[in-house]
């Protein structure tokens, strides 16, 4: 019997691709006086490529951008600070996120998030989506000192929720860091479909988050 549902954040609850595009547009506008020599779309495309879907921290991204264009009047540190302070303002949730959480909460499931990333940065994104109050626990790798796919972060989440692995489900988009890792500790897994990844060996998969409550009825 499923008692707890745990989620990845980026690419699962947070539409990070859409969020990055919105943020880059707004950052370019904020620093247009310094960035005007770079076409906006070129700046956006380069950031997205260097960012590698969030797997490269932005200090390295901005260092490369400033060096590539020999930018004057702006430092990579200033661009990084802008990213840290303003990204949350452009966070985009996936469709039906809140109705899905309402439904799961109404059915009595315990809910949690396990996310890789910087602690305050990721938590600010969760708050920006307006969903922090739905979750019993939020574990973020920087704060925990360990990150997915290390099994210890999954085990800690299960311990804090006081549930067994076999009575829990993990929902994520990354084949290895989410699906394989959760399977390895004995959790059931649901893949949030993402065309960037090959389909993993998850127990089930969903395209829309609102499919989750109905799928869980049959588990």
CSV table of C-alpha atoms in Angstrom, one decimal:
chain,number,residue,atom,x,y,z
A,1,UNK,CA,0.0,0.0,0.0
A,2,UNK,CA,1.4,3.4,-1.0
A,3,UNK,CA,1.7,5.8,1.9
A,4,UNK,CA,4.2,8.4,0.6
A,5,UNK,CA,5.0,10.0,-2.7
A,6,UNK,CA,8.3,11.8,-3.2
A,7,UNK,CA,9.3,14.0,-6.1
A,8,UNK,CA,12.3,15.4,-7.9
A,9,UNK,CA,12.1,19.2,-8.4
A,10,UNK,CA,13.7,20.4,-11.7
A,11,UNK,CA,12.1,18.8,-14.7
A,12,UNK,CA,9.4,17.1,-12.6
A,13,UNK,CA,7.5,19.8,-10.7
A,14,UNK,CA,9.4,22.9,-12.0
A,15,UNK,CA,9.5,23.4,-15.7
A,16,UNK,CA,13.1,24.3,-15.7
A,17,UNK,CA,13.4,24.7,-19.5
A,18,UNK,CA,10.7,27.3,-19.6
A,19,UNK,CA,11.9,29.0,-16.5
A,20,UNK,CA,15.5,29.4,-17.9
A,21,UNK,CA,14.2,30.9,-21.1
A,22,UNK,CA,12.1,33.4,-19.2
A,23,UNK,CA,14.9,34.3,-16.8
A,24,UNK,CA,17.5,34.7,-19.6
A,25,UNK,CA,15.2,37.1,-21.4
A,26,UNK,CA,14.7,39.2,-18.3
A,27,UNK,CA,18.4,39.1,-17.3
A,28,UNK,CA,19.4,40.4,-20.7
A,29,UNK,CA,17.0,43.3,-20.3
A,30,UNK,CA,18.4,44.1,-16.9
A,31,UNK,CA,21.9,44.2,-18.2
A,32,UNK,CA,21.2,45.4,-21.8
A,33,UNK,CA,23.6,48.3,-21.5
A,34,UNK,CA,26.5,45.8,-20.9
A,35,UNK,CA,25.2,42.9,-23.1
A,36,UNK,CA,23.9,44.8,-26.1
A,37,UNK,CA,26.9,43.8,-28.3
A,38,UNK,CA,25.5,40.2,-28.0
A,39,UNK,CA,22.2,39.5,-29.8
A,40,UNK,CA,19.7,38.4,-27.2
A,41,UNK,CA,18.9,35.0,-28.8
A,42,UNK,CA,22.7,34.3,-29.1
A,43,UNK,CA,23.1,35.1,-25.4
A,44,UNK,CA,20.1,32.8,-24.5
A,45,UNK,CA,21.3,30.0,-26.7
A,46,UNK,CA,24.9,30.1,-25.3
A,47,UNK,CA,23.6,30.2,-21.7
A,48,UNK,CA,21.3,27.2,-22.3
A,49,UNK,CA,24.1,25.2,-23.9
A,50,UNK,CA,26.7,25.9,-21.2
A,51,UNK,CA,24.1,25.4,-18.4
A,52,UNK,CA,23.6,21.8,-19.6
A,53,UNK,CA,20.1,21.6,-18.1
A,54,UNK,CA,21.3,22.8,-14.7
A,55,UNK,CA,24.2,20.3,-14.3
A,56,UNK,CA,26.8,23.1,-14.6
A,57,UNK,CA,26.7,25.7,-11.8
A,58,UNK,CA,26.4,29.2,-13.1
A,59,UNK,CA,29.8,30.5,-11.9
A,60,UNK,CA,31.4,28.5,-14.7
A,61,UNK,CA,28.7,29.5,-17.2
A,62,UNK,CA,29.1,33.2,-16.6
A,63,UNK,CA,32.9,33.1,-16.6
A,64,UNK,CA,32.8,31.5,-20.0
A,65,UNK,CA,30.3,34.1,-21.4
A,66,UNK,CA,32.3,37.1,-20.0
A,67,UNK,CA,35.5,35.6,-21.4
A,68,UNK,CA,34.1,34.7,-24.8
A,69,UNK,CA,32.8,38.2,-25.5
A,70,UNK,CA,35.4,40.1,-23.5
A,71,UNK,CA,32.6,41.9,-21.8
A,72,UNK,CA,33.4,45.3,-20.2
A,73,UNK,CA,31.4,47.0,-17.4
A,74,UNK,CA,30.0,43.7,-16.1
A,75,UNK,CA,31.6,40.8,-14.1
A,76,UNK,CA,30.6,37.2,-14.0
A,77,UNK,CA,30.1,37.6,-10.3
A,78,UNK,CA,27.4,40.3,-11.0
A,79,UNK,CA,25.6,38.0,-13.4
A,80,UNK,CA,25.8,35.1,-11.0
A,81,UNK,CA,24.4,37.2,-8.2
A,82,UNK,CA,21.5,38.3,-10.5
A,83,UNK,CA,20.8,34.6,-11.3
A,84,UNK,CA,20.7,33.7,-7.6
A,85,UNK,CA,18.5,36.6,-6.7
A,86,UNK,CA,16.1,36.7,-9.6
A,87,UNK,CA,15.7,33.2,-11.1
A,88,UNK,CA,12.9,32.4,-8.6
A,89,UNK,CA,10.9,35.3,-10.1
A,90,UNK,CA,10.7,33.4,-13.4
A,91,UNK,CA,9.9,29.9,-12.2
A,92,UNK,CA,7.3,28.1,-14.3
A,93,UNK,CA,5.4,25.1,-12.9
A,94,UNK,CA,4.2,22.2,-15.0
A,95,UNK,CA,0.5,22.2,-15.8
A,96,UNK,CA,-1.8,20.7,-13.1
A,97,UNK,CA,0.9,20.7,-10.4
A,98,UNK,CA,-1.2,22.3,-7.7
A,99,UNK,CA,-4.4,20.3,-8.5
A,100,UNK,CA,-2.3,17.1,-8.4
A,101,UNK,CA,-0.8,18.0,-5.0
A,102,UNK,CA,-4.3,19.0,-3.6
A,103,UNK,CA,-5.6,15.6,-4.7
A,104,UNK,CA,-2.7,13.6,-3.1
A,105,UNK,CA,-3.0,15.6,0.1
A,106,UNK,CA,-6.7,15.0,0.2
A,107,UNK,CA,-6.1,11.3,0.0
A,108,UNK,CA,-3.7,11.3,2.9
A,109,UNK,CA,-0.4,10.6,1.2
A,110,UNK,CA,2.7,11.9,2.9
A,111,UNK,CA,4.7,14.1,0.4
A,112,UNK,CA,8.3,15.0,0.0
A,113,UNK,CA,10.9,16.5,-2.4
A,114,UNK,CA,14.4,15.3,-2.9
A,115,UNK,CA,16.4,17.7,-5.1
A,116,UNK,CA,20.0,18.2,-6.1
A,117,UNK,CA,21.3,21.7,-6.0
A,118,UNK,CA,22.1,24.7,-3.8
A,119,UNK,CA,19.9,24.7,-0.7
A,120,UNK,CA,18.6,28.3,-0.5
A,121,UNK,CA,18.4,28.6,-4.2
A,122,UNK,CA,16.3,25.5,-4.7
A,123,UNK,CA,14.1,26.2,-1.7
A,124,UNK,CA,13.4,29.7,-3.0
A,125,UNK,CA,12.2,28.2,-6.3
A,126,UNK,CA,9.9,25.9,-4.3
A,127,UNK,CA,8.4,28.9,-2.5
A,128,UNK,CA,8.1,30.8,-5.8
A,129,UNK,CA,5.9,27.9,-7.1
A,130,UNK,CA,3.7,28.3,-4.0
A,131,UNK,CA,3.9,24.6,-3.1
A,132,UNK,CA,6.1,24.4,0.0
A,133,UNK,CA,3.2,23.9,2.4
A,134,UNK,CA,2.1,20.7,0.6
A,135,UNK,CA,5.3,18.8,1.6
A,136,UNK,CA,6.2,17.1,4.8
A,137,UNK,CA,9.9,17.1,4.0
A,138,UNK,CA,12.2,18.8,1.6
A,139,UNK,CA,15.7,17.4,1.2
A,140,UNK,CA,18.2,19.4,-0.9
A,141,UNK,CA,21.6,18.0,-1.7
A,142,UNK,CA,23.7,20.9,-0.5
A,143,UNK,CA,22.0,21.0,2.9
A,144,UNK,CA,22.2,17.2,3.2
A,145,UNK,CA,25.8,16.9,2.2
A,146,UNK,CA,24.9,14.2,-0.3
A,147,UNK,CA,23.1,14.2,-3.6
A,148,UNK,CA,21.2,11.8,-5.9
A,149,UNK,CA,21.9,9.1,-7.0
A,150,UNK,CA,23.5,8.3,-3.6
A,151,UNK,CA,21.0,6.0,-1.9
A,152,UNK,CA,21.5,7.7,1.5
A,153,UNK,CA,19.5,10.8,0.6
A,154,UNK,CA,16.5,8.5,-0.4
A,155,UNK,CA,16.9,6.5,2.8
A,156,UNK,CA,17.0,9.6,5.0
A,157,UNK,CA,13.7,10.8,3.3
A,158,UNK,CA,12.0,7.5,4.0
A,159,UNK,CA,13.2,7.6,7.6
A,160,UNK,CA,11.9,11.1,8.1
A,161,UNK,CA,8.5,10.2,6.6
A,162,UNK,CA,8.5,7.0,8.7
A,163,UNK,CA,7.6,4.8,5.7
A,164,UNK,CA,9.2,1.7,4.2
A,165,UNK,CA,10.6,1.8,0.7
A,166,UNK,CA,8.1,-0.6,-0.6
A,167,UNK,CA,5.3,1.7,0.6
A,168,UNK,CA,6.6,4.7,-1.3
A,169,UNK,CA,6.8,6.0,-4.8
A,170,UNK,CA,9.4,8.3,-6.3
A,171,UNK,CA,8.5,10.6,-9.3
A,172,UNK,CA,11.3,12.1,-11.4
A,173,UNK,CA,12.5,12.8,-14.9
A,174,UNK,CA,16.1,11.7,-14.8
A,175,UNK,CA,16.7,8.0,-15.7
A,176,UNK,CA,19.7,7.5,-13.4
A,177,UNK,CA,19.5,10.1,-10.6
A,178,UNK,CA,15.8,9.6,-10.1
A,179,UNK,CA,14.4,6.4,-11.4
A,180,UNK,CA,17.4,4.0,-11.1
A,181,UNK,CA,18.5,5.4,-7.8
A,182,UNK,CA,15.0,5.1,-6.2
A,183,UNK,CA,14.6,1.6,-7.6
A,184,UNK,CA,17.9,0.6,-6.0
A,185,UNK,CA,16.6,1.4,-2.5
A,186,UNK,CA,13.4,-0.5,-3.2
A,187,UNK,CA,11.0,2.3,-4.0
A,188,UNK,CA,8.4,2.1,-6.7
A,189,UNK,CA,9.1,4.6,-9.5
A,190,UNK,CA,7.1,6.8,-11.9
A,191,UNK,CA,8.9,8.5,-14.7
A,192,UNK,CA,7.8,12.1,-15.6
A,193,UNK,CA,8.2,11.8,-19.3
A,194,UNK,CA,10.9,14.1,-20.8
A,195,UNK,CA,11.9,13.9,-24.4
A,196,UNK,CA,15.5,14.8,-23.5
A,197,UNK,CA,16.0,11.4,-21.9
A,198,UNK,CA,15.6,7.9,-23.1
A,199,UNK,CA,12.7,6.0,-21.4
A,200,UNK,CA,14.1,4.4,-18.2
A,201,UNK,CA,13.0,1.1,-16.6
A,202,UNK,CA,10.5,2.8,-14.3
A,203,UNK,CA,7.5,0.9,-12.9
A,204,UNK,CA,5.1,3.4,-14.6
A,205,UNK,CA,5.3,6.7,-16.5
A,206,UNK,CA,3.1,9.8,-16.9
A,207,UNK,CA,3.0,12.6,-19.3
A,208,UNK,CA,0.8,14.9,-17.2
A,209,UNK,CA,1.1,15.3,-13.4
A,210,UNK,CA,-2.7,15.0,-13.0
A,211,UNK,CA,-2.4,11.4,-14.1
A,212,UNK,CA,-0.6,10.6,-10.8
A,213,UNK,CA,-3.6,10.5,-8.4
A,214,UNK,CA,-5.5,8.1,-10.7
A,215,UNK,CA,-2.4,5.9,-11.3
A,216,UNK,CA,-1.8,5.6,-7.5
A,217,UNK,CA,-5.4,4.4,-7.0
A,218,UNK,CA,-4.3,1.1,-8.7
A,219,UNK,CA,-1.1,0.6,-6.8
